[in-house]
XYZ file of C-alpha atoms in Angstrom:
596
model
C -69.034 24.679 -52.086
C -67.039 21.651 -51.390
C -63.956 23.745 -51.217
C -62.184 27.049 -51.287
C -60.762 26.168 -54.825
C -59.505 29.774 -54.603
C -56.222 28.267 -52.106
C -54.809 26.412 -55.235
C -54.874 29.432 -57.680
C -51.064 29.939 -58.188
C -50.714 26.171 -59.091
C -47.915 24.143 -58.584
C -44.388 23.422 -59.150
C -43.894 21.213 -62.227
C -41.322 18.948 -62.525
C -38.887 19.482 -65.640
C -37.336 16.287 -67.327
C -34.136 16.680 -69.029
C -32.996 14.425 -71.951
C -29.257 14.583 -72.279
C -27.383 13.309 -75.166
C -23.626 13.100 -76.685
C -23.472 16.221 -78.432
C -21.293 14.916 -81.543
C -22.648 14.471 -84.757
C -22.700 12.418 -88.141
C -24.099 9.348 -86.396
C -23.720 9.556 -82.680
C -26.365 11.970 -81.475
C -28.478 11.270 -84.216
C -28.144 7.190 -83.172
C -29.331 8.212 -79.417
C -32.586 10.278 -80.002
C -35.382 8.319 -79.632
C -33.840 6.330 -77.312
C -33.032 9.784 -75.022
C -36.322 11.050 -75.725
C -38.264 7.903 -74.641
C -36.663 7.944 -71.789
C -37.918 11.401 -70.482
C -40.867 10.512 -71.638
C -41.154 6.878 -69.548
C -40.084 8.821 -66.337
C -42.768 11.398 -67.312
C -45.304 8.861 -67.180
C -44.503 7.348 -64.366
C -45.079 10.327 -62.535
C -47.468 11.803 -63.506
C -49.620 7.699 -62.942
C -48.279 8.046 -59.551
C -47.881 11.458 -58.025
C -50.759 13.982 -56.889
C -50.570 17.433 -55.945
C -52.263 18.395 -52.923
C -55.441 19.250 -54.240
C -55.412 15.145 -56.052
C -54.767 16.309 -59.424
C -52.010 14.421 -61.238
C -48.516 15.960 -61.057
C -47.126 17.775 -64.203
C -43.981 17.536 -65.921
C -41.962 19.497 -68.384
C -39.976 17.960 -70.946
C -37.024 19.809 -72.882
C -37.752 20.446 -76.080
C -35.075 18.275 -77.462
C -32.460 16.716 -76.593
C -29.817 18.616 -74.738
C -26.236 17.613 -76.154
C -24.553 21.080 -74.938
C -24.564 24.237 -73.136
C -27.004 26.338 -76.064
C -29.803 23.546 -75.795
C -29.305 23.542 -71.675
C -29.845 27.357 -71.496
C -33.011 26.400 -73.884
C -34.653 23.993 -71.396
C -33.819 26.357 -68.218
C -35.643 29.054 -70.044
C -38.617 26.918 -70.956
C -38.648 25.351 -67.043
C -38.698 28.793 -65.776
C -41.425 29.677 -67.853
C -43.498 26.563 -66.750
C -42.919 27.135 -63.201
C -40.854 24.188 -62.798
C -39.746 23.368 -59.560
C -37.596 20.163 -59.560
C -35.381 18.779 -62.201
C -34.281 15.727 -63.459
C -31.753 14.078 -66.108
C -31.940 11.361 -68.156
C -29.391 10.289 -70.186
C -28.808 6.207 -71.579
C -24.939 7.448 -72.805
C -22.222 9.590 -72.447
C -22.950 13.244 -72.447
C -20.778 16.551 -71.774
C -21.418 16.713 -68.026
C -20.634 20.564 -67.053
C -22.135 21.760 -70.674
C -25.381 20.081 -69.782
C -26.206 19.870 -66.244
C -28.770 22.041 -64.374
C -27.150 25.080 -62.840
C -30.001 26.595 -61.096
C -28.691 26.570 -57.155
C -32.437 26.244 -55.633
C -34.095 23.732 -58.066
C -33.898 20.306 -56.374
C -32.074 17.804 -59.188
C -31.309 14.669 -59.434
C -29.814 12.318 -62.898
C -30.860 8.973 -63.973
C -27.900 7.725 -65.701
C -29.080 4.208 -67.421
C -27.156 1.069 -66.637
C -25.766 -0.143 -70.039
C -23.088 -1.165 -71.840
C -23.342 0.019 -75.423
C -23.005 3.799 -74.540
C -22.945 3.393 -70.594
C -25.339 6.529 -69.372
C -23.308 5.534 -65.520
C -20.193 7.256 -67.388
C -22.035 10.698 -67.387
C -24.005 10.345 -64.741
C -20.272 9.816 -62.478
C -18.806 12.935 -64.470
C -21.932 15.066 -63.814
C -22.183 14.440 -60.114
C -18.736 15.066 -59.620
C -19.112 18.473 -61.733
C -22.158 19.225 -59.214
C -20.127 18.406 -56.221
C -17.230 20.352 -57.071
C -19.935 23.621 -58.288
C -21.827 23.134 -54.796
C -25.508 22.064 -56.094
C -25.890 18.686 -54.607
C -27.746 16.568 -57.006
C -29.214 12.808 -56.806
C -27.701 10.246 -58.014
C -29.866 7.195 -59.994
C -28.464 4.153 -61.335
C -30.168 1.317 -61.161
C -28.400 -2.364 -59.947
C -28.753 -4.439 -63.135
C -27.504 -3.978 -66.332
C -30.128 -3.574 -69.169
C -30.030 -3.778 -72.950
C -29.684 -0.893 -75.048
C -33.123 -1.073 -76.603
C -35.004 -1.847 -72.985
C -37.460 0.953 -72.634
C -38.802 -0.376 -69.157
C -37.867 1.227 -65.689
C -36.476 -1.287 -63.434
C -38.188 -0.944 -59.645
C -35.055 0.322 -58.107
C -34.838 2.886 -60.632
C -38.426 3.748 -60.364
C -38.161 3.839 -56.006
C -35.662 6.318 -56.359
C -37.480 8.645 -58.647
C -40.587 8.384 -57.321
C -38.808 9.055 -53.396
C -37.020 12.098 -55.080
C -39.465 13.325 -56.731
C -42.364 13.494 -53.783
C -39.490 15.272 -51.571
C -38.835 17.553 -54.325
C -42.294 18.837 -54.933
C -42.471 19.225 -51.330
C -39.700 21.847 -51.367
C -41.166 23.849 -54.312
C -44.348 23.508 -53.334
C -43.080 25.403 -49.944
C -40.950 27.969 -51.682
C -43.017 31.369 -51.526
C -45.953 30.152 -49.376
C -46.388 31.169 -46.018
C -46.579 30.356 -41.918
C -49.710 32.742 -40.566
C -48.563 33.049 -36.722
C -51.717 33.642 -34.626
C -50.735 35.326 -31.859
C -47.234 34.896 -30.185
C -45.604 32.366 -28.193
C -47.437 30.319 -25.847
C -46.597 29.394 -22.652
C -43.071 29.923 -23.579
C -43.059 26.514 -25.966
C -39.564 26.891 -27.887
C -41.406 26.098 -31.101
C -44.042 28.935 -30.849
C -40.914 31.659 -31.095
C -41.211 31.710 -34.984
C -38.004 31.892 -35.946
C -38.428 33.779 -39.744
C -34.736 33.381 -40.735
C -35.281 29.325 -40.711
C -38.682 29.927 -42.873
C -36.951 32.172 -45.280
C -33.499 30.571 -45.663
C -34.317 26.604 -45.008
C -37.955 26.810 -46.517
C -38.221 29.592 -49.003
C -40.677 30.823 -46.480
C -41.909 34.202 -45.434
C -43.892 34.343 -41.695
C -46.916 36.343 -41.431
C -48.270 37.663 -38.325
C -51.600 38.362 -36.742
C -52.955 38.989 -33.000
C -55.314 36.879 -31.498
C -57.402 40.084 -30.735
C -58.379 39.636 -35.027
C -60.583 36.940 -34.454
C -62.742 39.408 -31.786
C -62.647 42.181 -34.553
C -63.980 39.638 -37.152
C -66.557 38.046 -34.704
C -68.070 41.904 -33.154
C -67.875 43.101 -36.968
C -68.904 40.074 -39.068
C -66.162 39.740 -41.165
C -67.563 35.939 -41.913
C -69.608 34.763 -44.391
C -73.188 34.035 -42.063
C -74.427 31.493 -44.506
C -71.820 29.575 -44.218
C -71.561 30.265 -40.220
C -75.723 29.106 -40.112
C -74.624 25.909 -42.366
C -71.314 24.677 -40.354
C -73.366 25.084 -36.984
C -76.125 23.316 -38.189
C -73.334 20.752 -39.596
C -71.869 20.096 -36.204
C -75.359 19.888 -34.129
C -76.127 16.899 -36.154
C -72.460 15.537 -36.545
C -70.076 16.375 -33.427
C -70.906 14.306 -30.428
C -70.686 15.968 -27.593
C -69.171 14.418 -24.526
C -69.709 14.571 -20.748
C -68.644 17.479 -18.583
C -65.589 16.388 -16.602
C -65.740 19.470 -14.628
C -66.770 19.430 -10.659
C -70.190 20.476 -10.702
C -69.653 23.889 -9.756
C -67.642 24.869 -12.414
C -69.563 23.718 -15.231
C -71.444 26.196 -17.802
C -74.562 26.033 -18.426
C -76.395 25.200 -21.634
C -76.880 28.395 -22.827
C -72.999 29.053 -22.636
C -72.217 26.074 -24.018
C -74.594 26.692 -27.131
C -72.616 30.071 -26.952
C -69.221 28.337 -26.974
C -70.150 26.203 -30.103
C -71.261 29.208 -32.078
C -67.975 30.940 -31.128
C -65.659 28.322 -31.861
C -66.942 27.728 -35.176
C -66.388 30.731 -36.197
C -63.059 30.897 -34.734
C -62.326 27.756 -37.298
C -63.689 29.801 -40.044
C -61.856 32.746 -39.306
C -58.294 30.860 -38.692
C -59.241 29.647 -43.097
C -60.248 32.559 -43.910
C -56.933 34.477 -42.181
C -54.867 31.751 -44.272
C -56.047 31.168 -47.201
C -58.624 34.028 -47.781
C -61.600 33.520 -49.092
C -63.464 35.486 -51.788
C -66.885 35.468 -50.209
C -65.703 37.797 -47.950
C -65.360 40.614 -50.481
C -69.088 40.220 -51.879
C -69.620 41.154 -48.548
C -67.755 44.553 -48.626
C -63.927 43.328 -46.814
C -61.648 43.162 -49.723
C -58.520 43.073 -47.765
C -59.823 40.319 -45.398
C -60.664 38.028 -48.425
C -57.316 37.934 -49.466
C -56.060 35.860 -46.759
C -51.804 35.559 -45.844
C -50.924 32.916 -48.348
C -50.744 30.364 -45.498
C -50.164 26.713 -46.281
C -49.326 25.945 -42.633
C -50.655 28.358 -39.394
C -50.063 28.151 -35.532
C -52.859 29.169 -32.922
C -51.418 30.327 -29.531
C -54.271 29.948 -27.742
C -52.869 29.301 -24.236
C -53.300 31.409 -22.406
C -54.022 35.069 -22.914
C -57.341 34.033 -25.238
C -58.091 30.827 -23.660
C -58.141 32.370 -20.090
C -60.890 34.330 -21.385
C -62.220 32.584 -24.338
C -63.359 29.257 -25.424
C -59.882 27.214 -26.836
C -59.000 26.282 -29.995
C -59.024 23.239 -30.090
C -62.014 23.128 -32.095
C -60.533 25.218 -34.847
C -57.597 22.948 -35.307
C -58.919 19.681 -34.907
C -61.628 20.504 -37.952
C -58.983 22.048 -39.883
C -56.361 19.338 -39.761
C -59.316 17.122 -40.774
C -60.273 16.365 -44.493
C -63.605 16.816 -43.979
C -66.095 19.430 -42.028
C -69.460 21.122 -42.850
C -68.300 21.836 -46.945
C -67.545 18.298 -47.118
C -64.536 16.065 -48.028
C -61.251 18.402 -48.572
C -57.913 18.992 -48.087
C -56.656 20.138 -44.745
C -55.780 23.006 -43.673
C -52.648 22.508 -41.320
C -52.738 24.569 -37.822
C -50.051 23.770 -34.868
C -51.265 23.906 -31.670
C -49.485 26.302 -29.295
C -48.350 27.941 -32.189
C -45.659 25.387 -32.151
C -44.083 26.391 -35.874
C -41.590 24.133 -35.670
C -43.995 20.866 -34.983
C -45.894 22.257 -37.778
C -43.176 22.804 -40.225
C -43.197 18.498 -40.102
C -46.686 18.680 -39.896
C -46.324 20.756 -43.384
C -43.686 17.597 -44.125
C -45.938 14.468 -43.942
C -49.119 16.257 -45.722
C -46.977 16.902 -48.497
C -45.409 13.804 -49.142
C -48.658 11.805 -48.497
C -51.530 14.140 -48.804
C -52.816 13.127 -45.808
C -54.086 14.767 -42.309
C -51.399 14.742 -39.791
C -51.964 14.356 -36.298
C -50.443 16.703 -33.356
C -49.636 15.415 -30.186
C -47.663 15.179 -26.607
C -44.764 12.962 -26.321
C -46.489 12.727 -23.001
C -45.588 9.323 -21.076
C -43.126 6.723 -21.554
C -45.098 3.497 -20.385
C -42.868 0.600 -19.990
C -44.214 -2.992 -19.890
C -43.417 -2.985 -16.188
C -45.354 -0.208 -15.859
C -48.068 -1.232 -17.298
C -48.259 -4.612 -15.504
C -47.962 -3.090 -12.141
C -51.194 -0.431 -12.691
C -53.129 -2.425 -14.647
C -51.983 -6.176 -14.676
C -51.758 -6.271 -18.456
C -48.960 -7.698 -19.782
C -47.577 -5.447 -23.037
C -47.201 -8.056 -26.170
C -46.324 -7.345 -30.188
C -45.137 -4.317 -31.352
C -45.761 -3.182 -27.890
C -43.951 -5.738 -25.941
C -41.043 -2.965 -25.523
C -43.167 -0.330 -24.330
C -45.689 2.501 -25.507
C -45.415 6.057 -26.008
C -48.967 8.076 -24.814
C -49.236 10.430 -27.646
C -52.072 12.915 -26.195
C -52.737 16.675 -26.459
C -55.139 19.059 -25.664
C -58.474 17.837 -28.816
C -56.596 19.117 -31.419
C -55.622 16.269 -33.640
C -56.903 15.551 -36.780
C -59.958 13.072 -36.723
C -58.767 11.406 -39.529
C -56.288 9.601 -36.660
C -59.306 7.539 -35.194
C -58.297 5.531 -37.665
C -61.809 4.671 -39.414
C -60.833 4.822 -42.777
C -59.726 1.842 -43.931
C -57.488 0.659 -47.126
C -57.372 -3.404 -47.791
C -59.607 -3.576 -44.384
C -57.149 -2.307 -42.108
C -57.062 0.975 -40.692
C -55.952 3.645 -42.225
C -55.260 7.662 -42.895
C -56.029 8.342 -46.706
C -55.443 11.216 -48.933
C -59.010 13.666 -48.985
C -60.344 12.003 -52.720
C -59.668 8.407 -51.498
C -61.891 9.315 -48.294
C -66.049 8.057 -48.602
C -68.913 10.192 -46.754
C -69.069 7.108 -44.814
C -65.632 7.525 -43.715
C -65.964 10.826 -42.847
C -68.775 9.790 -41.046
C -67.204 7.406 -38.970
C -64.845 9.712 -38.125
C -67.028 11.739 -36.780
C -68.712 9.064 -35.260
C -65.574 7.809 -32.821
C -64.956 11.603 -31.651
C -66.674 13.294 -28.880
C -66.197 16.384 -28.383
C -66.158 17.071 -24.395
C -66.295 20.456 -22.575
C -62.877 22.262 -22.030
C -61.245 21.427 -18.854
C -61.614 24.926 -16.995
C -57.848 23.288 -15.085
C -56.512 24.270 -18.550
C -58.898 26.332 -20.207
C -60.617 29.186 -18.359
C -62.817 30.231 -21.263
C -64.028 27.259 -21.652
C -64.329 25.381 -24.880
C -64.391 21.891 -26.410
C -62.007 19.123 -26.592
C -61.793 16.358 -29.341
C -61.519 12.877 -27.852
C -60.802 9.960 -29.390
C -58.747 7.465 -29.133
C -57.089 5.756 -32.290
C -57.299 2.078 -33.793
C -54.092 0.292 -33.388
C -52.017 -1.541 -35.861
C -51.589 1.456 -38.138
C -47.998 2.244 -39.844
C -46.884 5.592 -38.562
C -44.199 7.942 -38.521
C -43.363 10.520 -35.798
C -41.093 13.136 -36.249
C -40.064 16.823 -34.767
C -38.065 19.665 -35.890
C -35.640 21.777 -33.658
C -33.450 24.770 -33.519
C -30.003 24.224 -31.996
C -27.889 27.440 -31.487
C -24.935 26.804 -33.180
C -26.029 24.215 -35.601
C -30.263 25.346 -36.651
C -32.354 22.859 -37.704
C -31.906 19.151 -36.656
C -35.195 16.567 -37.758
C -36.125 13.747 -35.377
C -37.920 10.364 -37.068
C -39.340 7.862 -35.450
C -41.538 4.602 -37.459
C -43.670 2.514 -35.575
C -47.371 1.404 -35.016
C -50.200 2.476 -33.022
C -51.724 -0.152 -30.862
C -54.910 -1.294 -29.419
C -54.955 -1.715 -25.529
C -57.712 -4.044 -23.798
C -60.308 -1.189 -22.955
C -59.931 -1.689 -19.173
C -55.898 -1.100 -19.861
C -56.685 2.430 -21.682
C -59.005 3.641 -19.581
C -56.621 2.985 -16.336
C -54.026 5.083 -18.158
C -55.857 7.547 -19.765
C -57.348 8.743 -16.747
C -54.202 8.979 -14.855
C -53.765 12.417 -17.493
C -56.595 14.356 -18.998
C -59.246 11.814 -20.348
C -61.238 14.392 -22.338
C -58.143 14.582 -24.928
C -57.449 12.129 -28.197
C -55.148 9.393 -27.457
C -52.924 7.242 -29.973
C -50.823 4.746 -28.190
C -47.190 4.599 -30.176
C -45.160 1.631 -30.409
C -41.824 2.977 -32.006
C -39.881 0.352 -34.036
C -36.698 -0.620 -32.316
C -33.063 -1.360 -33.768
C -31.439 -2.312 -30.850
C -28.444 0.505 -30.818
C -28.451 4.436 -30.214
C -32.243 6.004 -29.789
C -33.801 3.412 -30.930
C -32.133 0.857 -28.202
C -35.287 0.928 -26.255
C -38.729 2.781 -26.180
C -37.771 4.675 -23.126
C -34.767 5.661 -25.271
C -36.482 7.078 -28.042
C -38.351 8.880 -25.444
C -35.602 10.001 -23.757
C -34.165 11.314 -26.679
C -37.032 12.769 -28.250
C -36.095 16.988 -28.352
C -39.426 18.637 -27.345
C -42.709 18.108 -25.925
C -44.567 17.973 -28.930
C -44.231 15.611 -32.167
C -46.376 15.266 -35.462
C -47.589 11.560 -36.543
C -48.337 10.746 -40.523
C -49.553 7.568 -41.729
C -47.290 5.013 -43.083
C -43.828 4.595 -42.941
C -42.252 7.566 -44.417
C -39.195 8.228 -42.835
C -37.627 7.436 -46.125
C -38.701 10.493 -47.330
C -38.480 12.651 -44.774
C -34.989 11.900 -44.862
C -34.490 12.946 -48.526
C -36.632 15.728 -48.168
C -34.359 16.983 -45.071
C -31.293 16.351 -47.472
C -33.085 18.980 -50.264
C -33.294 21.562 -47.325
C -29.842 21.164 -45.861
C -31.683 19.724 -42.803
C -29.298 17.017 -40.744
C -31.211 13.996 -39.135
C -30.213 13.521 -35.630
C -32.168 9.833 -34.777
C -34.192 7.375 -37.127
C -34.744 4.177 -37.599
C -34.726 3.825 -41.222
C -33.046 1.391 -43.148
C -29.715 1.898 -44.438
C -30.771 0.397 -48.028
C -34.100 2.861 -47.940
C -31.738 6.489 -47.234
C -31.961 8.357 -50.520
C -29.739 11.415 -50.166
C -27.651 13.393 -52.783
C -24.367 12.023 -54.109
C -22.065 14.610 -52.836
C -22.854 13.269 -48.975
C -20.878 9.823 -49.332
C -17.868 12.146 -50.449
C -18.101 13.422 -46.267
C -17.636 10.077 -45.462
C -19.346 6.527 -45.806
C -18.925 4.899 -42.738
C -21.205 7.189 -40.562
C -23.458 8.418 -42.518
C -24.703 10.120 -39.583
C -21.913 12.296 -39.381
C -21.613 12.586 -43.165
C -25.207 14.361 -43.061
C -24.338 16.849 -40.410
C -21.283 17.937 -42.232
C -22.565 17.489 -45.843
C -25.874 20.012 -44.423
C -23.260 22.150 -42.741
C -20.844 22.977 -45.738
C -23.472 23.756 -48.666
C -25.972 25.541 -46.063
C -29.604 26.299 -46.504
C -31.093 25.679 -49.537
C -32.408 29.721 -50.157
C -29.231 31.750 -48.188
């Protein structure tokens, strides 16, 4: 099987287009139909060519069934979107149309209007009346108008227009898709991390969330009873004898295993990986084999191993489990990942959740260990920091469980590279798999031994970190840093990476700098970074995040976005446009989370 299909059975959130018109009669309406129409349908084609659900089918829309010129035909299309499981809305409209009579008065749908730029019937007439009518009802909607004016009969979508769709709708389908899924907590908090106390109000009211719960003593009950599928246990060992490299011991010599519990710790920490899926996501196997209520699974599209230290003071870690899980690839093949925080750090992996589902790719987990400055650098090594680097580094580094897709040895236009699961080649994979080793657990950390991904990840990539946290008094804040990895000289790496644990994956992080508030200097994005841990996506998609965060009624405390690329709902510039800042916090603040 290349896949557990099963884990996209309930589909996904579609998103309904709504055509609205000027209601009147004897000429009007009847002059603004095809027009209307075509319009839905151009923004339905666009993307549907250029959005994929997780799984890399195309993304569905919805469109009314007509026209909607007043309150009868709005009801209409609400009925038929609920019926389609539609999960995010948007208007068209080239004219004038009766703004509260036909907007979209569901409260947790994310919605945003397209009101067309022209002059014969100007569409930027509603679109003004019908933001103001969402304002003043409290359902913050988006607000698309594109710069230049167009001619009545211009069918095309101008690339503003289409920027701002496409930016809405990815963060959209990102909230839906979360809405009714769940976070699988294995085991409790770990080594008191903040982000490993799951914190189920924020789930249910910011995320549409529930949390699910298991002890870590499950995986022994599955393991002693065989609530696995063996096949599939003798095939993914077999798998990683032949694919994971493993590394030298790093241990002193008297406390490293022998082979026999090292071959031991392999078998055991693949089936901890297969458990972890099987606790999420279920898997149907499992009742052929006589456990019916194990192959269900929790509904889990995002999990959290505690690990430290009550199992891993007795068992081997799991950092195994997590690093082939975040992956998009293991012993069934090419697939999509299944997202696990280390530490059971929920709130790390709520952004983890964030960048796989606006860019369907792996995301890697990591330590905001080290701030390296270029004096720093100079004075251990000699090196002299130049580039993006020239400011300073970040040593991104945690204990093997990153995804291997961040070696970076997938490649797009010959450049390294983190792609979506059906853009990734077995030779990819391969390579992958190739630049990791996989040394023994450092018995310092781990007691229970173990094994460690290491790697350490090609430079010059686009990436964004970012970080969730809980603030008494305020919830949820989002953190966003864009920047690049880098390559070091090897000498340079291997004089810093052994200064911490060298048997862990590295990616050295050059955070783009704006000269003014975090983002001053490296050291202050480092100093202003809010917990130990962060999650790093490909590209540059703090763009995104940011709308996304807007959806959710989540405030942005530091980024370093462009003003021109911040996509947020209309209502916010009415809490002020000089700081927009500010504006966010309050805007978040008054209409509160998204599902309260």
């Amino acid at each position: 099987m290349a896949d557990l299909q099963h884990r996209w059975q309930d589909g996904f959130p579609k998103i309904g287009i709504r055509p609205t018109i000027d209601g009147r009669r004897k000429g009007v309406r009847e002059s603004l139909e095809e027009q209307t129409m075509n319009m839905a349908k151009g923004v339905a084609a666009l993307l549907s060519e250029n959005l994929r659900y997780p799984n890399g089918e195309p993304v569905e829309c919805v469109i009314s069934d007509s026209c909607i010129g007043g309150v009868a035909e709005a009801a209409a299309s609400a009925d038929k979107f609920a019926k389609a499981g539609v999960g995010v809305s948007i208007t068209v409209t080239p004219c004038w149309c009766y703004g509260t009579e036909t907007m979209d008065m569901d409260p947790s749908i994310p919605k945003a209007v397209w009101g067309f730029n022209g002059t014969e019937r100007p569409g930027a007439v509603y679109l003004a009346a019908v933001l103001s009518g969402y304002a003043q009802k409290g359902l913050p909607a988006f607000g698309i108008y594109g710069e230049d004016v167009q001619d009545a009969g211009d069918a095309t979508i101008p690339e503003d227009v289409k920027g701002k769709l496409l930016g809405f709708a990815k963060a959209g389908l990102a909230a839906a898709y979360m809405r009714g899924k769940s976070y699988l907590s294995m085991g409790s908090v770990s080594m008191g991390i903040a982000g490993s106390i799951v914190n189920d109000a924020f789930f249910q009211e910011y995320l549409g969330m529930r949390t699910e719960y298991i002890d870590m003593s499950e995986f022994v009950r599955r393991m002693e009873e065989g609530i696995y599928d063996d096949a599939e246990f003798e095939k993914a060992l077999a798998w990683v004898k032949d694919n994971c490299l493993e590394g030298p011991d790093n241990n002193p010599p008297h406390l490293q295993t022998s082979r026999e519990r090292k071959d031991k710790d392999w078998e055991t920490v693949v089936k901890m990986a297969m458990i972890s899926r099987d606790l999420m996501v279920g898997n149907p196997r499992l009742a052929e084999l006589g456990f019916g209520e194990e192959a269900l699974g929790h509904n889990a599209i995002l999990s959290g191993f505690q690990g430290q230290r009550q199992w891993t003071d007795h068992f081997p870690n799991g950092d195994f489990l997590e690093s082939i899980l975040n992956s998009s690839f293991d012993w069934n093949g090419i697939r999509a990942p299944y997202l696990v925080a280390t530490e059971n750090d929920s709130l790390n992996g709520v952004v983890m959740l964030f960048g796989h589902l606006l860019t369907n790719t792996a995301q890697i987990f990591a330590d905001v260990r080290t701030y390296w400055s270029p004096d720093s650098v100079k004075r251990v090594t000699g090196h002299e920091l130049s580039g993006a680097a020239a400011g300073g580094i970040l040593h991104l580094i945690n204990s093997g469980s990153a995804a291997l897709d961040g070696t970076g040895e997938q490649t797009r236009d010959g450049q390294p590279a983190m792609k979506p699961f059906w853009e990734i080649s077995e030779e990819e994979a391969k390579k992958c798999l190739k630049a990791t080793s996989w040394r023994p657990a450092s018995v310092e950390y781990f007691r229970g031994g173990g094994y460690s991904s290491d790697f350490l990840t090609r430079g010059g990539m686009p990436m964004t970190m970012s970080r969730l946290n809980l603030v008494k008094g305020i919830g949820p804040v989002l953190q966003i840093a864009e920047g690049y990895s880098v390559e070091l000289p090897e000498h340079v790496h291997d004089a810093l990476d052994k200064r911490t644990d060298p048997t862990w994956p590295t990616t050295w992080f050059a955070p783009k700098l704006t000269g003014r508030g975090a983002f001053r200097t490296v050291y202050d994005v480092m100093d202003n970074w809010g917990a130990n841990h962060g999650s790093i996506s490909y590209g540059h998609i703090g763009a995104d995040l940011i709308t996304l965060a807007s959806i959710l009624r989540i405030p942005v405390s530091m980024h370093n976005v462009a003003e021109e690329h911040i996509f947020r709902p209309r209502a916010w510039g009415l809490f002020g446009t000089d700081n927009a800042e500010s504006a966010d916090y309050r805007a978040c603040a008054n209409f509160g989370p998204l599902y309260k």
